[in-house]
CSV table of C-alpha atoms (C1' of nucleotides) in Angstrom, one decimal:
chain,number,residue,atom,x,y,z
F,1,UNK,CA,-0.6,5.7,1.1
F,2,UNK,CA,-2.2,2.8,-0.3
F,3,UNK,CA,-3.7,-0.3,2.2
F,4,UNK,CA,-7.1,-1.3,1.3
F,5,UNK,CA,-9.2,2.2,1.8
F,6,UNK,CA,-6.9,4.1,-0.2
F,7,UNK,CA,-6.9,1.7,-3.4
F,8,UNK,CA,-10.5,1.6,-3.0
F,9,UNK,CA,-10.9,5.5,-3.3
F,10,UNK,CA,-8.6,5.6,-6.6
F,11,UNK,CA,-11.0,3.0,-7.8
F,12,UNK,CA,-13.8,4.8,-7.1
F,13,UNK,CA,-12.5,8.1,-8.5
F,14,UNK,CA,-11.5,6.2,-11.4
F,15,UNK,CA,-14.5,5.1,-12.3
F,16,UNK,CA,-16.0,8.2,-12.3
F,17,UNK,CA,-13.7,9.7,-15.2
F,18,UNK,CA,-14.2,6.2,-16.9
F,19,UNK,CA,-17.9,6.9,-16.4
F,20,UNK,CA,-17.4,9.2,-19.5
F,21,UNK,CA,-14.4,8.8,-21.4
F,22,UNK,CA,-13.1,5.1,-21.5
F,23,UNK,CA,-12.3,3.9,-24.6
F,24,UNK,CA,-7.8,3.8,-24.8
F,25,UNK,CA,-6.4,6.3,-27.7
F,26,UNK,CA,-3.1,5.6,-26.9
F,27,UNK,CA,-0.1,5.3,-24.2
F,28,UNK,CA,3.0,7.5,-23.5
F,29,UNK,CA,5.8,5.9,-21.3
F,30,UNK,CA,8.4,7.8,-19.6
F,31,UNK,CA,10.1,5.2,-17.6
F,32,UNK,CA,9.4,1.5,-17.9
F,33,UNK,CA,11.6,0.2,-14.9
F,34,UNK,CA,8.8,-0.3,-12.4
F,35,UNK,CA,8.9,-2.6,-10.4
F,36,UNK,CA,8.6,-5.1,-13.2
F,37,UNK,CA,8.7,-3.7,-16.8
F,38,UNK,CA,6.1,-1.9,-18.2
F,39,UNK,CA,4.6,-4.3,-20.8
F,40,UNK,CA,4.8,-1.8,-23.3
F,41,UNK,CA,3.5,-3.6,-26.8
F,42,UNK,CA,0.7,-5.7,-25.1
F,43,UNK,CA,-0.6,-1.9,-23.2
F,44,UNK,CA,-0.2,-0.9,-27.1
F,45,UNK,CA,-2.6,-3.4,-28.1
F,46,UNK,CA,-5.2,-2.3,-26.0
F,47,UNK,CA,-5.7,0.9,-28.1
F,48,UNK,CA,-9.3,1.8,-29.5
F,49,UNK,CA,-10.8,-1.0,-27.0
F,50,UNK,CA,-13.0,0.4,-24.0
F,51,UNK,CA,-12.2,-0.1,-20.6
F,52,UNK,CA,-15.5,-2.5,-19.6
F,53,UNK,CA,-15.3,-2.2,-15.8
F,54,UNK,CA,-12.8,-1.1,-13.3
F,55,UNK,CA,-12.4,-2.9,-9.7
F,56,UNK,CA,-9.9,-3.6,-6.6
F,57,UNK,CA,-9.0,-6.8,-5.5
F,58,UNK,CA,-7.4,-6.2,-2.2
F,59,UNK,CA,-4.5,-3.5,-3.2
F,60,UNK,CA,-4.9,-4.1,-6.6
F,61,UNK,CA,-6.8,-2.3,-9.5
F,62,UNK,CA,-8.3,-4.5,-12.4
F,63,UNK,CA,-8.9,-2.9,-15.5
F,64,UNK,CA,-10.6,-5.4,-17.6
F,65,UNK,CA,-10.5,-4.9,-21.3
F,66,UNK,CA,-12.4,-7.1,-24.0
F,67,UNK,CA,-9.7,-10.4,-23.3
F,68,UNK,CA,-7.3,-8.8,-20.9
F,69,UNK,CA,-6.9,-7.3,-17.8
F,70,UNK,CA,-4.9,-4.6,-16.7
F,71,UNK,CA,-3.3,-4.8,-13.1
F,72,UNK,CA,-2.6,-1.7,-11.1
F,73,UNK,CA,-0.5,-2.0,-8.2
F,74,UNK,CA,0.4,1.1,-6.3
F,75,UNK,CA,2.9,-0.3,-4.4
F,76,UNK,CA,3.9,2.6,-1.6
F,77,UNK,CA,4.1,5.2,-3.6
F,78,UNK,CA,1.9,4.8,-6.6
F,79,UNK,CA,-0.8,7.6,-7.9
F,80,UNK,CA,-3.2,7.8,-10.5
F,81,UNK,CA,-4.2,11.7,-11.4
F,82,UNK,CA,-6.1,13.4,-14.7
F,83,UNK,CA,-4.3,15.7,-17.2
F,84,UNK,CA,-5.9,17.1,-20.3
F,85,UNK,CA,-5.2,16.0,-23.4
F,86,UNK,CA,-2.0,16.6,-25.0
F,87,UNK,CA,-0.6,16.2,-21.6
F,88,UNK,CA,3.3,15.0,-23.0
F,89,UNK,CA,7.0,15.2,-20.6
F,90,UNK,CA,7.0,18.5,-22.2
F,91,UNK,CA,3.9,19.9,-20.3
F,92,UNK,CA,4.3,22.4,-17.5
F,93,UNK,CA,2.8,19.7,-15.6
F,94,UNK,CA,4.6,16.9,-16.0
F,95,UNK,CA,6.3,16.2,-13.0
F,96,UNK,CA,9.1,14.0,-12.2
F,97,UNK,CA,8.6,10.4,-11.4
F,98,UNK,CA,5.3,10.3,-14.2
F,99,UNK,CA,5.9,6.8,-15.7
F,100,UNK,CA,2.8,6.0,-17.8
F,101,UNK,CA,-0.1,8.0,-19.5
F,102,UNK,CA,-3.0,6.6,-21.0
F,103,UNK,CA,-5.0,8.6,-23.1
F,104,UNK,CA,-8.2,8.3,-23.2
F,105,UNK,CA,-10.4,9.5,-26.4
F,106,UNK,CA,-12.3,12.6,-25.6
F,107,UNK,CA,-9.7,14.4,-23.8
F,108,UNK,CA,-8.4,13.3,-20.6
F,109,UNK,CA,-5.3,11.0,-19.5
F,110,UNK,CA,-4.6,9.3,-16.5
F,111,UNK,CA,-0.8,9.4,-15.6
F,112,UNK,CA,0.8,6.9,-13.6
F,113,UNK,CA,3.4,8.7,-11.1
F,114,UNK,CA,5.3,6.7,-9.0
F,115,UNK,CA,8.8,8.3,-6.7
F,116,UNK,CA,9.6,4.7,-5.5
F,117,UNK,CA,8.5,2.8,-8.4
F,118,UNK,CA,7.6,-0.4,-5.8
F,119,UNK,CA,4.4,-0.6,-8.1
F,120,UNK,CA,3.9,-2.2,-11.3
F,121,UNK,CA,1.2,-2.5,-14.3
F,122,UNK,CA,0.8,-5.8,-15.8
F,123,UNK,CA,-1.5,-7.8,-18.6
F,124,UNK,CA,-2.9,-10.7,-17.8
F,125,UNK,CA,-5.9,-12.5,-19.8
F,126,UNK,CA,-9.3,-12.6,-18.4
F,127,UNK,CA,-9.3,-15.8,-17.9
F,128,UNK,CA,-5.8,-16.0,-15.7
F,129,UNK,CA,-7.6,-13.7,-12.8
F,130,UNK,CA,-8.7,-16.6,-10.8
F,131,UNK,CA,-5.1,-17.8,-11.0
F,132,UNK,CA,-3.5,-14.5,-10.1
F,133,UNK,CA,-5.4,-14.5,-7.1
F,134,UNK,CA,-5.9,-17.6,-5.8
F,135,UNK,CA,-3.3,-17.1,-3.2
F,136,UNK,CA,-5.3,-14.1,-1.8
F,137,UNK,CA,-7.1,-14.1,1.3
F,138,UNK,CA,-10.8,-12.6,1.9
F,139,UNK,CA,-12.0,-9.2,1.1
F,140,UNK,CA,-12.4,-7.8,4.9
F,141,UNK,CA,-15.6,-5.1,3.6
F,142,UNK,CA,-18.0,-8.3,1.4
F,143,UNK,CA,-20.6,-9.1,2.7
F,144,UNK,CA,-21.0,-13.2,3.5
F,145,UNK,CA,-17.5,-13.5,4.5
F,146,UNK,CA,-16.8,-16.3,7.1
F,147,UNK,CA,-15.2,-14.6,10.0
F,148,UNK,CA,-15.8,-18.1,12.0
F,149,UNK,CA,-13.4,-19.7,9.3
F,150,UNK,CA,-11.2,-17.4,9.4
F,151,UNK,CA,-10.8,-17.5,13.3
F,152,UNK,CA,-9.8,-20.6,13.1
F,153,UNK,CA,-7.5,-20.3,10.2
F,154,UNK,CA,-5.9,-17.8,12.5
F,155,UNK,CA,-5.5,-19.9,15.4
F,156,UNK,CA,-3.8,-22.1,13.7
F,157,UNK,CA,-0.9,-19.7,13.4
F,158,UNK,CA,2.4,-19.4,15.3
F,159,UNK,CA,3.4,-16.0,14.8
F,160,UNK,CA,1.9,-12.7,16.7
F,161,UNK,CA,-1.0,-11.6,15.8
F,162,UNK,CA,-0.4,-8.5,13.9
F,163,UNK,CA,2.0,-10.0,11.3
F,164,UNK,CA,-0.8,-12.9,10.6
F,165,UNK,CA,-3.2,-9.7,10.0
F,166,UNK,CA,-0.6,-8.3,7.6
F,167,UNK,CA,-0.4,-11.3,5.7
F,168,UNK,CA,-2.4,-11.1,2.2
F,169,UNK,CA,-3.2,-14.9,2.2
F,170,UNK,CA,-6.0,-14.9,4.7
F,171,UNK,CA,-6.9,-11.7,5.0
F,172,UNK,CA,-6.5,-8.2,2.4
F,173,UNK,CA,-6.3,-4.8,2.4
F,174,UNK,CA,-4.9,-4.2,5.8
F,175,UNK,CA,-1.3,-3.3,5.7
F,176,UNK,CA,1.2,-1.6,8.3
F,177,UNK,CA,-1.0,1.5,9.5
F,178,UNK,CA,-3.9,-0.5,9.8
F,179,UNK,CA,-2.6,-3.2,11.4
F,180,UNK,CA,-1.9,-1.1,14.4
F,181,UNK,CA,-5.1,0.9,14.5
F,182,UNK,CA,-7.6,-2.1,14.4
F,183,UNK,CA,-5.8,-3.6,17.1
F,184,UNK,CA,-5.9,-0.7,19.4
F,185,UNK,CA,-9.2,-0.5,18.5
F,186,UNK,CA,-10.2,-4.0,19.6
F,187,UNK,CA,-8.0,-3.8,22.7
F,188,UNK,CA,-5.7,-6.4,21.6
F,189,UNK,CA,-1.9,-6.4,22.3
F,190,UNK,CA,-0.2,-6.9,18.7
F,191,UNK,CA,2.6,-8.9,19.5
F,192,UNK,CA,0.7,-11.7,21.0
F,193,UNK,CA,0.3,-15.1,19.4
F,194,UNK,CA,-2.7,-15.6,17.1
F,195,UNK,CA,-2.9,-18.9,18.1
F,196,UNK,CA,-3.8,-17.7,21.8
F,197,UNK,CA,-5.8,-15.0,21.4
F,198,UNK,CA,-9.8,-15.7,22.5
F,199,UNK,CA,-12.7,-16.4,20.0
F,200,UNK,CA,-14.2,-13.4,21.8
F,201,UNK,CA,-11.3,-11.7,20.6
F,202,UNK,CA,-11.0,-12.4,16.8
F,203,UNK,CA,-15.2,-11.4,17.1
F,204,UNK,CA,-14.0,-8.0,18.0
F,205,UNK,CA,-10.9,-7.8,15.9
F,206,UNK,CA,-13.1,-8.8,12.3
F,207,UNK,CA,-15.6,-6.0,13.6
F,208,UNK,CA,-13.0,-3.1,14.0
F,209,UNK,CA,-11.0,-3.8,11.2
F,210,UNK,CA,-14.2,-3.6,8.7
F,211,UNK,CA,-15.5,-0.2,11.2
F,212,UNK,CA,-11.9,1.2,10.2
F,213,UNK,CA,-11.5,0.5,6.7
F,214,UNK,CA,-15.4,1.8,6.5
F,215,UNK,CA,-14.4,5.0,8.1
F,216,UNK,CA,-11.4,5.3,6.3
F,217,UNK,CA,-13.1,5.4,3.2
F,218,UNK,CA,-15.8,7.5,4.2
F,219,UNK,CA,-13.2,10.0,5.2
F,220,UNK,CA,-10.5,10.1,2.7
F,221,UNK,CA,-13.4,10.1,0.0
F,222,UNK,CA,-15.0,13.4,1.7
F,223,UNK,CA,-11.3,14.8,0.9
F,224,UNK,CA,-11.1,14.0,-2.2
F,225,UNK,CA,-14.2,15.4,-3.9
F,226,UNK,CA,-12.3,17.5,-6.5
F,227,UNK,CA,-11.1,14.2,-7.6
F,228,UNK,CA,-10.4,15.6,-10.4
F,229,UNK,CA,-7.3,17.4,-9.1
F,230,UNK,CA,-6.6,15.6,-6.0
F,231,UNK,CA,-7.6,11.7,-6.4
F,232,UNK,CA,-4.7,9.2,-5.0
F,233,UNK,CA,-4.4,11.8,-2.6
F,234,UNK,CA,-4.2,10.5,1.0
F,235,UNK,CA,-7.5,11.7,2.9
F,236,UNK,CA,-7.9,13.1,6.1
F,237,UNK,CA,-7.9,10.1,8.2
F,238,UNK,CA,-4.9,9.9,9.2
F,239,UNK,CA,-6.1,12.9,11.8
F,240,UNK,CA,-7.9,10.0,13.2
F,241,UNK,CA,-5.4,7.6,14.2
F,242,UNK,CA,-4.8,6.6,17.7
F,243,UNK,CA,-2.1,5.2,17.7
F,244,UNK,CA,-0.1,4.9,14.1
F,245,UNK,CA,3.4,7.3,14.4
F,246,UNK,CA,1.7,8.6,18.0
F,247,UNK,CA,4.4,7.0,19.9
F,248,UNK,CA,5.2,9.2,23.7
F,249,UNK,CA,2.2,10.8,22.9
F,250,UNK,CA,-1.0,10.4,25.3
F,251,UNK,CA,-3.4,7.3,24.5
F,252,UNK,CA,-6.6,9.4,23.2
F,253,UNK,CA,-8.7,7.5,25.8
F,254,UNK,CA,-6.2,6.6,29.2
F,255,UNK,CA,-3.5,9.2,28.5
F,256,UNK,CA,-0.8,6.4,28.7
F,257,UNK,CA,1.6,7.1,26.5
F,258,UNK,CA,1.7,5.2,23.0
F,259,UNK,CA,4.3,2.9,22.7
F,260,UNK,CA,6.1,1.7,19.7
F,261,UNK,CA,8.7,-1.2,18.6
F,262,UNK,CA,9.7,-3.2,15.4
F,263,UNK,CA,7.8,-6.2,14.4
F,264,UNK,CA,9.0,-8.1,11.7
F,265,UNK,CA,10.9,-4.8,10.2
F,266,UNK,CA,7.9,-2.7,10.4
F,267,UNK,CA,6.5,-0.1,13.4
F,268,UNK,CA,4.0,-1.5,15.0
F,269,UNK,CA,2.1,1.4,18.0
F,270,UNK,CA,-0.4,0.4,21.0
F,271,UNK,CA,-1.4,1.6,24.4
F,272,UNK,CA,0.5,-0.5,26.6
F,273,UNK,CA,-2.9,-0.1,29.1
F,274,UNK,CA,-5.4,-0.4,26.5
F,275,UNK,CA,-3.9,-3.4,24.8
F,276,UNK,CA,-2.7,-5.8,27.7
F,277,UNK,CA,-0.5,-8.6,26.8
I,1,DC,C1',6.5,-25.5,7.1
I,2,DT,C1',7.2,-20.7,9.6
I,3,DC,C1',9.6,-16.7,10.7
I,4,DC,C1',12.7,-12.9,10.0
I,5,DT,C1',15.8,-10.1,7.1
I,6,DA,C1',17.2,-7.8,3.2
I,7,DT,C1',15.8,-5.7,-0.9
I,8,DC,C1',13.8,-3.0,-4.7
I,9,DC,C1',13.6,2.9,-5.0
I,10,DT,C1',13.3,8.1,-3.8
I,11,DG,C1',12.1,11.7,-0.6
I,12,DC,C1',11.8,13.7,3.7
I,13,DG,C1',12.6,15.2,8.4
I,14,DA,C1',15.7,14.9,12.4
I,15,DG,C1',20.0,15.8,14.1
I,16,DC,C1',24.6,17.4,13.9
W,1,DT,C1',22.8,25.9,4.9
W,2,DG,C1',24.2,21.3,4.0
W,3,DC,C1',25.4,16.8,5.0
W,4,DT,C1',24.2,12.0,6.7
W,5,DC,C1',21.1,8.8,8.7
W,6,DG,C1',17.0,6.4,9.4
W,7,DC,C1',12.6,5.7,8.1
W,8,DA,C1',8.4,5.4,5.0
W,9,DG,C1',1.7,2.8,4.2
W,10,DG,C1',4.1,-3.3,-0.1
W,11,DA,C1',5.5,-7.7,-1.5
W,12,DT,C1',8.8,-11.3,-2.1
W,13,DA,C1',13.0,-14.1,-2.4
W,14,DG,C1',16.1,-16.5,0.4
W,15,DG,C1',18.2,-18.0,4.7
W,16,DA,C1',17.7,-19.8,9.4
DNA sequence: CTCCTATCCTGCGAGC
DNA sequence: TGCTCGCAGGATAGGA
């Protein structure tokens, strides 16, 4: 579920329940073997403070707190959903694979479920963010963001293009499914070198991968308007896709069929007639 | 350096 | 029906 759209709809949806209720009563934990332990006595100290602001930096949610900061990474399988208070592992709706509630005073509590447990929650102080993410590339959706620079940090690289569009450090947000539907979408054949591909090219590229995260968060929020019940919830983009897990099936715009082949351990789909090499 | 592989986990669908 | 296999949207350590 999560690349950049979907982290920015639990975000959103987030901050609407925080809108009301967001000072911390208190924290259950179920599990604490995330993907890194759950820091359980410095989550405890953040009881009675309010949650000032939430936000996403590329996949990641930053709760900030009056010194710290809560990160929320959803890894593949990570969701955030509401219970009511008094939501425990004895409720009828507990499910398997909850990990973390916070409770929030004035009734609700967000509970952290998680099947593959690939995502974590850790503190960090305020003042470490800069640190934490200084290895991160730029945010694809601000505004200002020097697409020139960045064509040139990309032609710089050896490897094809869509594992240097994968990679965190000079660009975020855009992950596997992604990957492969910006680059259909700007024509591009993914498994040829960055360092070859046209100017013209990267112009088009940076312009369909903001278009596509846009609409993809356009759509999946549409879904998700009972966020209430259903937030973290994939959207309905995914009906969209042209080419991500459409492989022997006809290109939407030639009819070729969609191909597909492993790329760096991951599936990568395009038109072999819409995306020349 | 850069690139690829394996790995952390559970669930699901395909195929037998 | 029930089993095994392969695969899944992230990120990173370690080897080549």
């Amino acid at each position: 579920m999560p690349e950049l759209p979907e982290v920015e709809i639990v975000c959103r949806n987030l901050n609407k329940i925080l809108g009301r209720n967001s000072r911390v009563k208190s924290w259950l934990f179920f599990r604490q073997d995330l993907r890194f332990k759950i820091p359980q006595k410095q989550l405890l100290q953040l009881r009675g403070q309010k949650i000032q602001s939430l936000s996403r930096r590329a996949k990641y949610l930053i709760f900030y707190f009056e010194e710290m900061a809560l990160i929320s990474h959803l890894g593949m399988t990570g969701e955030w959903r509401t219970e009511n208070s008094g939501f425990d592992r004895k409720s009828a709706n507990y499910r398997k694979h909850d990990h973390v509630c916070l409770q929030l005073e004035g009734g609700v509590c967000l509970v952290y479920h998680d099947p593959r447990r690939f995502g974590f929650l850790q503190i960090v102080s305020k003042k470490q963010l800069p640190a934490y993410f200084a290895e991160f590339g730029v945010e694809p959706l601000d505004s200002g963001v020097d697409f020139g620079a960045l064509t040139e940090k990309f032609k710089g690289l050896k490897g094809p293009i869509k594992s240097a569009l994968m990679n965190q450090k000079l660009l975020v947000g855009v992950g596997n499914i992604y990957a492969s539907e910006a680059l259909y979408r700007a024509g591009i054949y993914p498994f040829k070198s960055s360092a070859q591909l046209s100017r013209e090219s990267y112009g088009r590229l940076w312009g369909e991968v903001r278009g596509l995260l846009t609409e993809a968060i356009k759509k999946g929020g549409s879904t998700i308007e009972n966020y209430r019940n259903a937030f973290g919830e994939a959207g309905e983009f995914q009906k969209g896709f042209y080419v991500y897990g459409r492989q022997g099936e006809e290109c939407r715009k030639c009819h070729t069929p969609i191909k597909s082949r492993v790329l760096s351990g991951r599936s990568t789909f395009w038109c072999p007639s819409c995306q020349k090499k």
